Amino acid sequence: MDSSLRLRAITLNLFLGLLITLATLDPTFCSGVSEVHCIQSERQALLKIKQDLIDPSNRLASWAVDGNCCQWVGVVCNNVTGHVQELHLQSVPPPLLELFSIQAQYEAEIQAYARSMFGDLSEVSDLQHVTNKVTSLSDLCLSHCNISFIPTTPSVNSSSLTTLDLSFNNFGNTLIPFWVFGHQNLVSLNLSANGFQGPIPIHLRNMTSLRHLDLSHNDFNSSIPNWLYNFSHLEFLNLRVNQLQGTISSAIGNLTSAISIDLTSNELGGKVPRSLGDVCSIKEIKFSDNKWGQDISEILGSLSRCVSNGLEILELYYTELSGHLTEELGQFQNLVQLSLDGPNFPSWICSQKHLCSVGISNANITDAVPSLFWSMSSQFNHLNLSHNHMYGQIPNIPMVLYISSMIDISSNLFEGPLPRISSNVSFLDLSDNLLSGSISHFLCYKMTELKEMELLNLGKNRLSGEITDCWKNWEKLLVLNLGNNNFTGSIPTSIGSLSLLRSLHLFKNKISGTLLPILKNCEDLQIIDISENQFAGSIPSWIGQRHSSLIVLNLRSNNFFGHIPKELCNLTSLQILDLSQNKLFGSIPRCVNNFSAMASISQNNLQDLLVVDGDTVDFERASLVIKGQVREYSTNLQLVRTLDLSKNYLSGEIPKEVTSLQGLQSLNFSFNILTGRIPENIGDMVSLESLDLSENQLSGHIPPSMSNLTFLSLLNLSMNHLTGKIPSSTQLQSLHESSFIGNELCGPPLTDNCTINDAKPDTGKERSKDSGGREVDWFYVSMAPGFVVGFWVVWGPVLVNRRWRIGYFQFLDRMGYKLSCVVGKTW
Ligand SMILES: *[C@@H]1O[C@H](CO)[C@@H](O)[C@H](O)[C@H]1NC(C)=O
Ligand SMILES: *[C@@H]1O[C@H](CO)[C@@H](O)[C@H](O)[C@H]1NC(C)=O
Ligand SMILES: *[C@@H]1O[C@H](CO)[C@@H](O)[C@H](O)[C@H]1NC(C)=O
Ligand SMILES: *[C@@H]1O[C@H](CO)[C@@H](O)[C@H](O)[C@H]1NC(C)=O
Ligand SMILES: *[C@@H]1O[C@H](CO)[C@@H](O)[C@H](O)[C@H]1NC(C)=O
Ligand SMILES: *[C@@H]1O[C@H](CO)[C@@H](O)[C@H](O)[C@H]1NC(C)=O
Ligand SMILES: *[C@@H]1O[C@H](CO)[C@@H](O)[C@H](O)[C@H]1NC(C)=O
Ligand SMILES: *[C@@H]1O[C@H](CO)[C@@H](O)[C@H](O)[C@H]1NC(C)=O
């Protein structure tokens, strides 16, 4: 139970981690690492500071006597002079005061950032104390400090402070602390996410030195004041997520230094003034989620004067804009990201001459792809059109300039035959479309050329015919997915050339023959999923010697027959073994306890998830039957451990060795002809969430230890010859009656209340010595934990699944499409 709880905690952390990343607008701000060498005297000074700090959890362990202090935690050196330039000490509120005073004392050129993610400065009337002591403070970053009150008259030396960051605090509806306005030399002011209300305060009016003003994520509800447009030094203006009203004045053209203006999610209306086109320095315009009442071509027209060349980001989604995109967009040569509503393919992309990376994923586009676009495809090294509703045929892409190119067109409605693809492509995902016909022309195209392909996913289409014997030059393949198609015939021998193959998915086809060609040569395989096919033959005993790296072996629903060889137990990395729905007979090998990966939950064998283009690729999939439902596991595969031998002709007893598989979450031996007892120590399998022993000939009582299985949310013991009383525990009694029917059992949840059996003394031979004592214990032990059951299987995949996470981020960003040109890629 402990281990499963740990597992959950990890997941939860992961999730919290994500939220925190989301909440931190700029995670790189206030942190840094330097590689220069530090100055001896400053190292001494830092060590002295360390002595004065209270550091119970030893965060400053890296601050050791020797070593380069520029590489110590929280220390940032000037990258040229090597002087210590910044100190970042997270969540250490008490010593904050000391740090500031020490700093004053040493008069080093140190800028102190107190960035306390978890610390709580709400108590500090000290802040005044702090700021008063510091005479030459230039940057003050008190973000995420839970400050709700700042004294009104601190006497900070107003001419020295240039950066003030009070973002993500808790001022509620109090006014902006008045002393802020005293700092008229401020260059950067960040007041975001504080719950400020009312108009943008007029007291900001004289802070004309500002280059960076962030008032985002508050409740300011005035119009944008005219004086703001006179801030001629302003480069970054962020007013995102407020309730600003009215229109934008044409004076916006006076923000001549502006690089980025973000007005997303306000209640602004009217027209975007033409004068915005005079702000020639601008690179980012984010005006989404407002109520502009005009034609998009009008906006593009005004921007085309001098802005078009430098503009990198233009966001205008949820804006009630009308009209069509015109060829005018072709002038925006440096556009990296354009976000608009609109289900049409952005055909203006076709006029972009230097585009080498196109990402139009998840943009809800329902359209055909123009042939002009496909004809540009030779210049792409990264093409992602996945998760749309694009249709039509995919033409051949015989030329791609870049080696290691990546093409992801998955999850669309493309139909017709597979395209021929350039040998330079190393990642190709055409899965989840309506592609049909044979694979021959695809596989055998330019047969003599070495293919760069490492990941090939053609799964979930309507491909048919035999898998042609043309694999000789595909020797770089690491992952191959042909699952969920209509392939027939047997596996060709040349597939043995794929000596690097780690992951093979052929599930849900009509492939017959034996496994031999794969097993003989592909010795690095970690995942074999050939479930739901017509493979036959026996499971060779040497599989255990040759394939020691196997993590997933899924042979479900085929025609394999014969014994389960005991040599299979040599597969010590195996986490998922599914031999169900075959014609296997004989007994379950006693050596199952050799599956050491199933015996622990800490071991993690799925090594280095494949990385393409700096991104982990969600390519490792396996479908499993757990709790009676087929589920697809992807990135979290490494956390899953299951053993399924159901629907065969296995006989004999359940080996008691199986109970040592304490990491196993799902065990299914149902629909066999197993006899004897349920192992007495079944309760040792503490991770079990699903246990199905139904439709066998098991006899004896239900071991009392079963009440220890507090994560168990699916149990099926029905259709056996079990007798006696169902042990009582919150867990077992909460199950459905049909978990126990077809036996001679009694007690809740069954209606038969053991009235007859109670009379019988239920002691003696049926129970082993130690379990008698335990029966008394478990009742108390297992009363409470039953409630947390089922969390992992239901929520686990969602929390860890990367695609889902991406979906979530995209939802938050409401990102439409993304275009970029990656410079310096290999040719
Ligand atoms: C040093 O840092 C500055 C500011 O962070 C940066 O602009 C500059 O390129 C860096 N120089 C070197 C040599 O890394
Ligand atoms: C305030 O800072 C400026 C510039 O750093 C300095 O010249 C001046 O002496 C300081 N004033 C006080 C009162 O400390
Ligand atoms: C702005 O918000 C303040 C405080 O919530 C409220 O009193 C005022 O009426 C609002 N003004 C407008 C124009 O919505
Ligand atoms: C802004 O400066 C002007 C003149 O320099 C001064 O009269 C006015 O009071 C200042 N306003 C604020 C809000 O500080
Ligand atoms: C822009 O600034 C100039 C000079 O500061 C001023 O004369 C002009 O009125 C401003 N334009 C608008 C539209 O406010
Ligand atoms: C199981 O493991 C034991 C001890 O590690 C070893 O001696 C035995 O040969 C293994 N059995 C099989 C069938 O792999
Ligand atoms: C166990 O396997 C059988 C046959 O393969 C299947 O019908 C059943 O749903 C599985 N039980 C669970 C709990 O997954
Ligand atoms: C248990 O298995 C039997 C026979 O396969 C089935 O009828 C019953 O619905 C299953 N019960 C549960 C709770 O899965």
PDB file of C-alpha atoms in Angstrom, residues 350-518:
ATOM      1  CA  CYS A 350       2.206  29.096 -49.342  1.00  0.00           C
ATOM      2  CA  SER A 351       3.687  32.507 -50.093  1.00  0.00           C
ATOM      3  CA  GLN A 352       6.277  32.143 -47.350  1.00  0.00           C
ATOM      4  CA  LYS A 353       9.627  31.566 -48.998  1.00  0.00           C
ATOM      5  CA  HIS A 354      11.785  30.594 -46.059  1.00  0.00           C
ATOM      6  CA  LEU A 355       9.493  28.515 -44.001  1.00  0.00           C
ATOM      7  CA  CYS A 356      11.141  25.332 -42.814  1.00  0.00           C
ATOM      8  CA  SER A 357       9.019  24.506 -39.830  1.00  0.00           C
ATOM      9  CA  VAL A 358       5.245  24.489 -39.853  1.00  0.00           C
ATOM     10  CA  GLY A 359       3.079  23.605 -36.886  1.00  0.00           C
ATOM     11  CA  ILE A 360      -0.661  23.753 -37.412  1.00  0.00           C
ATOM     12  CA  SER A 361      -1.680  21.223 -34.846  1.00  0.00           C
ATOM     13  CA  ASN A 362      -4.991  21.120 -33.020  1.00  0.00           C
ATOM     14  CA  ALA A 363      -6.267  24.181 -34.859  1.00  0.00           C
ATOM     15  CA  ASN A 364      -9.651  22.729 -35.718  1.00  0.00           C
ATOM     16  CA  ILE A 365      -9.012  23.139 -39.429  1.00  0.00           C
ATOM     17  CA  THR A 366     -11.579  21.466 -41.647  1.00  0.00           C
ATOM     18  CA  ASP A 367     -10.207  21.923 -45.116  1.00  0.00           C
ATOM     19  CA  ALA A 368      -8.189  20.362 -47.883  1.00  0.00           C
ATOM     20  CA  VAL A 369      -4.497  21.152 -48.026  1.00  0.00           C
ATOM     21  CA  PRO A 370      -3.673  23.196 -51.138  1.00  0.00           C
ATOM     22  CA  SER A 371      -1.348  21.442 -53.559  1.00  0.00           C
ATOM     23  CA  LEU A 372       0.867  24.514 -53.557  1.00  0.00           C
ATOM     24  CA  PHE A 373       1.559  23.802 -49.919  1.00  0.00           C
ATOM     25  CA  TRP A 374       2.569  20.219 -50.562  1.00  0.00           C
ATOM     26  CA  SER A 375       4.869  21.371 -53.317  1.00  0.00           C
ATOM     27  CA  MET A 376       6.805  23.368 -50.718  1.00  0.00           C
ATOM     28  CA  SER A 377       7.313  20.320 -48.585  1.00  0.00           C
ATOM     29  CA  SER A 378      10.885  19.724 -49.673  1.00  0.00           C
ATOM     30  CA  GLN A 379      11.958  22.737 -47.611  1.00  0.00           C
ATOM     31  CA  PHE A 380      10.396  21.550 -44.371  1.00  0.00           C
ATOM     32  CA  ASN A 381      12.345  19.908 -41.637  1.00  0.00           C
ATOM     33  CA  HIS A 382       9.408  19.936 -39.303  1.00  0.00           C
ATOM     34  CA  LEU A 383       5.836  19.642 -40.475  1.00  0.00           C
ATOM     35  CA  ASN A 384       3.043  19.144 -37.978  1.00  0.00           C
ATOM     36  CA  LEU A 385      -0.546  19.195 -39.217  1.00  0.00           C
ATOM     37  CA  SER A 386      -1.779  16.696 -36.626  1.00  0.00           C
ATOM     38  CA  HIS A 387      -5.133  16.736 -34.842  1.00  0.00           C
ATOM     39  CA  ASN A 388      -7.253  18.621 -37.350  1.00  0.00           C
ATOM     40  CA  HIS A 389      -9.954  17.575 -39.784  1.00  0.00           C
ATOM     41  CA  MET A 390      -7.912  18.013 -42.913  1.00  0.00           C
ATOM     42  CA  TYR A 391      -8.883  15.844 -45.831  1.00  0.00           C
ATOM     43  CA  GLY A 392      -7.830  14.901 -49.340  1.00  0.00           C
ATOM     44  CA  GLN A 393      -4.915  12.777 -50.456  1.00  0.00           C
ATOM     45  CA  ILE A 394      -1.357  13.119 -49.281  1.00  0.00           C
ATOM     46  CA  PRO A 395       0.823  13.435 -52.362  1.00  0.00           C
ATOM     47  CA  ASN A 396       4.275  11.903 -52.637  1.00  0.00           C
ATOM     48  CA  ILE A 397       7.033  13.751 -50.825  1.00  0.00           C
ATOM     49  CA  PRO A 398      10.037  12.363 -52.632  1.00  0.00           C
ATOM     50  CA  MET A 399      12.365  15.239 -51.793  1.00  0.00           C
ATOM     51  CA  VAL A 400      13.179  16.577 -48.357  1.00  0.00           C
ATOM     52  CA  LEU A 401      16.301  18.658 -48.000  1.00  0.00           C
ATOM     53  CA  TYR A 402      16.952  18.209 -44.341  1.00  0.00           C
ATOM     54  CA  ILE A 403      18.146  14.947 -42.880  1.00  0.00           C
ATOM     55  CA  SER A 404      16.243  14.022 -39.713  1.00  0.00           C
ATOM     56  CA  SER A 405      13.079  15.712 -40.853  1.00  0.00           C
ATOM     57  CA  MET A 406       9.916  15.140 -38.975  1.00  0.00           C
ATOM     58  CA  ILE A 407       6.450  14.854 -40.470  1.00  0.00           C
ATOM     59  CA  ASP A 408       3.383  14.470 -38.280  1.00  0.00           C
ATOM     60  CA  ILE A 409       0.065  14.408 -40.117  1.00  0.00           C
ATOM     61  CA  SER A 410      -1.677  12.132 -37.630  1.00  0.00           C
ATOM     62  CA  SER A 411      -5.305  12.341 -36.542  1.00  0.00           C
ATOM     63  CA  ASN A 412      -6.886  13.861 -39.633  1.00  0.00           C
ATOM     64  CA  LEU A 413      -9.185  12.587 -42.353  1.00  0.00           C
ATOM     65  CA  PHE A 414      -6.661  12.005 -45.103  1.00  0.00           C
ATOM     66  CA  GLU A 415      -7.576   9.191 -47.458  1.00  0.00           C
ATOM     67  CA  GLY A 416      -6.210   7.413 -50.497  1.00  0.00           C
ATOM     68  CA  PRO A 417      -2.942   5.524 -50.768  1.00  0.00           C
ATOM     69  CA  LEU A 418       0.158   5.994 -48.678  1.00  0.00           C
ATOM     70  CA  PRO A 419       2.481   8.592 -50.181  1.00  0.00           C
ATOM     71  CA  ARG A 420       6.038   7.786 -51.212  1.00  0.00           C
ATOM     72  CA  ILE A 421       8.369   9.507 -48.815  1.00  0.00           C
ATOM     73  CA  SER A 422      11.908  10.843 -49.070  1.00  0.00           C
ATOM     74  CA  SER A 423      14.597   8.722 -47.439  1.00  0.00           C
ATOM     75  CA  ASN A 424      15.663  11.766 -45.414  1.00  0.00           C
ATOM     76  CA  VAL A 425      12.607  11.740 -43.209  1.00  0.00           C
ATOM     77  CA  SER A 426      13.341  10.267 -39.807  1.00  0.00           C
ATOM     78  CA  PHE A 427       9.990  10.674 -38.096  1.00  0.00           C
ATOM     79  CA  LEU A 428       6.754   9.977 -39.891  1.00  0.00           C
ATOM     80  CA  ASP A 429       3.391   9.782 -38.199  1.00  0.00           C
ATOM     81  CA  LEU A 430       0.410   9.217 -40.493  1.00  0.00           C
ATOM     82  CA  SER A 431      -1.620   7.370 -37.884  1.00  0.00           C
ATOM     83  CA  ASP A 432      -5.321   7.812 -37.290  1.00  0.00           C
ATOM     84  CA  ASN A 433      -6.367   8.726 -40.820  1.00  0.00           C
ATOM     85  CA  LEU A 434      -8.344   6.917 -43.511  1.00  0.00           C
ATOM     86  CA  LEU A 435      -5.390   5.839 -45.651  1.00  0.00           C
ATOM     87  CA  SER A 436      -6.023   2.654 -47.586  1.00  0.00           C
ATOM     88  CA  GLY A 437      -4.454   0.209 -50.003  1.00  0.00           C
ATOM     89  CA  SER A 438      -1.159  -1.541 -49.881  1.00  0.00           C
ATOM     90  CA  ILE A 439       2.097  -0.664 -48.198  1.00  0.00           C
ATOM     91  CA  SER A 440       4.348  -2.039 -50.975  1.00  0.00           C
ATOM     92  CA  HIS A 441       5.014   1.108 -52.961  1.00  0.00           C
ATOM     93  CA  PHE A 442       5.760   2.947 -49.726  1.00  0.00           C
ATOM     94  CA  LEU A 443       8.159   0.349 -48.370  1.00  0.00           C
ATOM     95  CA  CYS A 444       9.893  -0.557 -51.589  1.00  0.00           C
ATOM     96  CA  TYR A 445      10.308   3.016 -52.899  1.00  0.00           C
ATOM     97  CA  LYS A 446      14.008   3.652 -53.682  1.00  0.00           C
ATOM     98  CA  MET A 447      14.794   0.242 -52.272  1.00  0.00           C
ATOM     99  CA  THR A 448      18.536   0.631 -52.457  1.00  0.00           C
ATOM    100  CA  GLU A 449      18.656   3.909 -50.520  1.00  0.00           C
ATOM    101  CA  LEU A 450      19.332   3.808 -46.815  1.00  0.00           C
ATOM    102  CA  LYS A 451      16.302   5.212 -44.983  1.00  0.00           C
ATOM    103  CA  GLU A 452      16.798   7.663 -42.159  1.00  0.00           C
ATOM    104  CA  MET A 453      13.488   6.638 -40.644  1.00  0.00           C
ATOM    105  CA  GLU A 454      13.609   6.000 -36.903  1.00  0.00           C
ATOM    106  CA  LEU A 455       9.966   6.280 -35.993  1.00  0.00           C
ATOM    107  CA  LEU A 456       7.266   5.138 -38.347  1.00  0.00           C
ATOM    108  CA  ASN A 457       3.635   5.183 -37.317  1.00  0.00           C
ATOM    109  CA  LEU A 458       1.009   4.079 -39.828  1.00  0.00           C
ATOM    110  CA  GLY A 459      -1.354   2.763 -37.166  1.00  0.00           C
ATOM    111  CA  LYS A 460      -5.119   3.201 -37.192  1.00  0.00           C
ATOM    112  CA  ASN A 461      -5.738   3.427 -40.929  1.00  0.00           C
ATOM    113  CA  ARG A 462      -7.335   1.114 -43.466  1.00  0.00           C
ATOM    114  CA  LEU A 463      -4.172  -0.312 -44.966  1.00  0.00           C
ATOM    115  CA  SER A 464      -4.378  -3.832 -46.295  1.00  0.00           C
ATOM    116  CA  GLY A 465      -2.496  -6.536 -48.135  1.00  0.00           C
ATOM    117  CA  GLU A 466       0.731  -8.182 -47.089  1.00  0.00           C
ATOM    118  CA  ILE A 467       3.583  -6.479 -45.326  1.00  0.00           C
ATOM    119  CA  THR A 468       6.032  -6.534 -48.211  1.00  0.00           C
ATOM    120  CA  ASP A 469       9.522  -7.947 -47.842  1.00  0.00           C
ATOM    121  CA  CYS A 470      11.286  -4.599 -48.350  1.00  0.00           C
ATOM    122  CA  TRP A 471      12.758  -3.832 -44.939  1.00  0.00           C
ATOM    123  CA  LYS A 472      16.439  -4.244 -45.738  1.00  0.00           C
ATOM    124  CA  ASN A 473      17.293  -0.532 -45.786  1.00  0.00           C
ATOM    125  CA  TRP A 474      15.081   0.530 -42.926  1.00  0.00           C
ATOM    126  CA  GLU A 475      17.718  -0.540 -40.474  1.00  0.00           C
ATOM    127  CA  LYS A 476      17.610   2.666 -38.416  1.00  0.00           C
ATOM    128  CA  LEU A 477      14.043   2.033 -37.293  1.00  0.00           C
ATOM    129  CA  LEU A 478      13.519   2.188 -33.556  1.00  0.00           C
ATOM    130  CA  VAL A 479       9.755   2.233 -33.410  1.00  0.00           C
ATOM    131  CA  LEU A 480       7.375   0.650 -35.890  1.00  0.00           C
ATOM    132  CA  ASN A 481       3.619   0.845 -35.581  1.00  0.00           C
ATOM    133  CA  LEU A 482       1.384  -0.827 -38.153  1.00  0.00           C
ATOM    134  CA  GLY A 483      -1.346  -1.633 -35.645  1.00  0.00           C
ATOM    135  CA  ASN A 484      -5.061  -1.309 -36.217  1.00  0.00           C
ATOM    136  CA  ASN A 485      -5.137  -1.893 -39.985  1.00  0.00           C
ATOM    137  CA  ASN A 486      -6.149  -4.810 -42.187  1.00  0.00           C
ATOM    138  CA  PHE A 487      -2.763  -6.315 -42.955  1.00  0.00           C
ATOM    139  CA  THR A 488      -2.715 -10.005 -43.840  1.00  0.00           C
ATOM    140  CA  GLY A 489      -0.067 -12.606 -44.560  1.00  0.00           C
ATOM    141  CA  SER A 490       2.921 -13.353 -42.409  1.00  0.00           C
ATOM    142  CA  ILE A 491       5.831 -11.283 -41.183  1.00  0.00           C
ATOM    143  CA  PRO A 492       8.465 -11.143 -43.946  1.00  0.00           C
ATOM    144  CA  THR A 493      11.970 -12.322 -43.159  1.00  0.00           C
ATOM    145  CA  SER A 494      13.633  -8.990 -43.988  1.00  0.00           C
ATOM    146  CA  ILE A 495      12.054  -7.507 -40.899  1.00  0.00           C
ATOM    147  CA  GLY A 496      14.947  -9.209 -39.191  1.00  0.00           C
ATOM    148  CA  SER A 497      17.171  -6.422 -40.612  1.00  0.00           C
ATOM    149  CA  LEU A 498      15.675  -4.064 -38.074  1.00  0.00           C
ATOM    150  CA  SER A 499      18.338  -4.872 -35.547  1.00  0.00           C
ATOM    151  CA  LEU A 500      17.852  -1.623 -33.617  1.00  0.00           C
ATOM    152  CA  LEU A 501      14.103  -1.982 -33.300  1.00  0.00           C
ATOM    153  CA  ARG A 502      12.898  -1.329 -29.790  1.00  0.00           C
ATOM    154  CA  SER A 503       9.192  -1.204 -30.202  1.00  0.00           C
ATOM    155  CA  LEU A 504       6.955  -3.174 -32.536  1.00  0.00           C
ATOM    156  CA  HIS A 505       3.197  -2.716 -32.754  1.00  0.00           C
ATOM    157  CA  LEU A 506       1.239  -4.933 -35.106  1.00  0.00           C
ATOM    158  CA  PHE A 507      -1.912  -5.320 -33.008  1.00  0.00           C
ATOM    159  CA  LYS A 508      -5.373  -5.583 -34.525  1.00  0.00           C
ATOM    160  CA  ASN A 509      -4.612  -6.921 -37.995  1.00  0.00           C
ATOM    161  CA  LYS A 510      -5.063 -10.297 -39.611  1.00  0.00           C
ATOM    162  CA  ILE A 511      -1.430 -11.303 -39.653  1.00  0.00           C
ATOM    163  CA  SER A 512      -0.697 -15.018 -39.436  1.00  0.00           C
ATOM    164  CA  GLY A 513       2.342 -17.255 -39.276  1.00  0.00           C
ATOM    165  CA  THR A 514       4.914 -17.384 -36.535  1.00  0.00           C
ATOM    166  CA  LEU A 515       6.856 -14.838 -34.583  1.00  0.00           C
ATOM    167  CA  LEU A 516      10.212 -16.215 -35.646  1.00  0.00           C
ATOM    168  CA  PRO A 517      11.441 -13.472 -38.016  1.00  0.00           C
ATOM    169  CA  ILE A 518      11.074 -10.849 -35.327  1.00  0.00           C
TER     170      ILE A 518
END
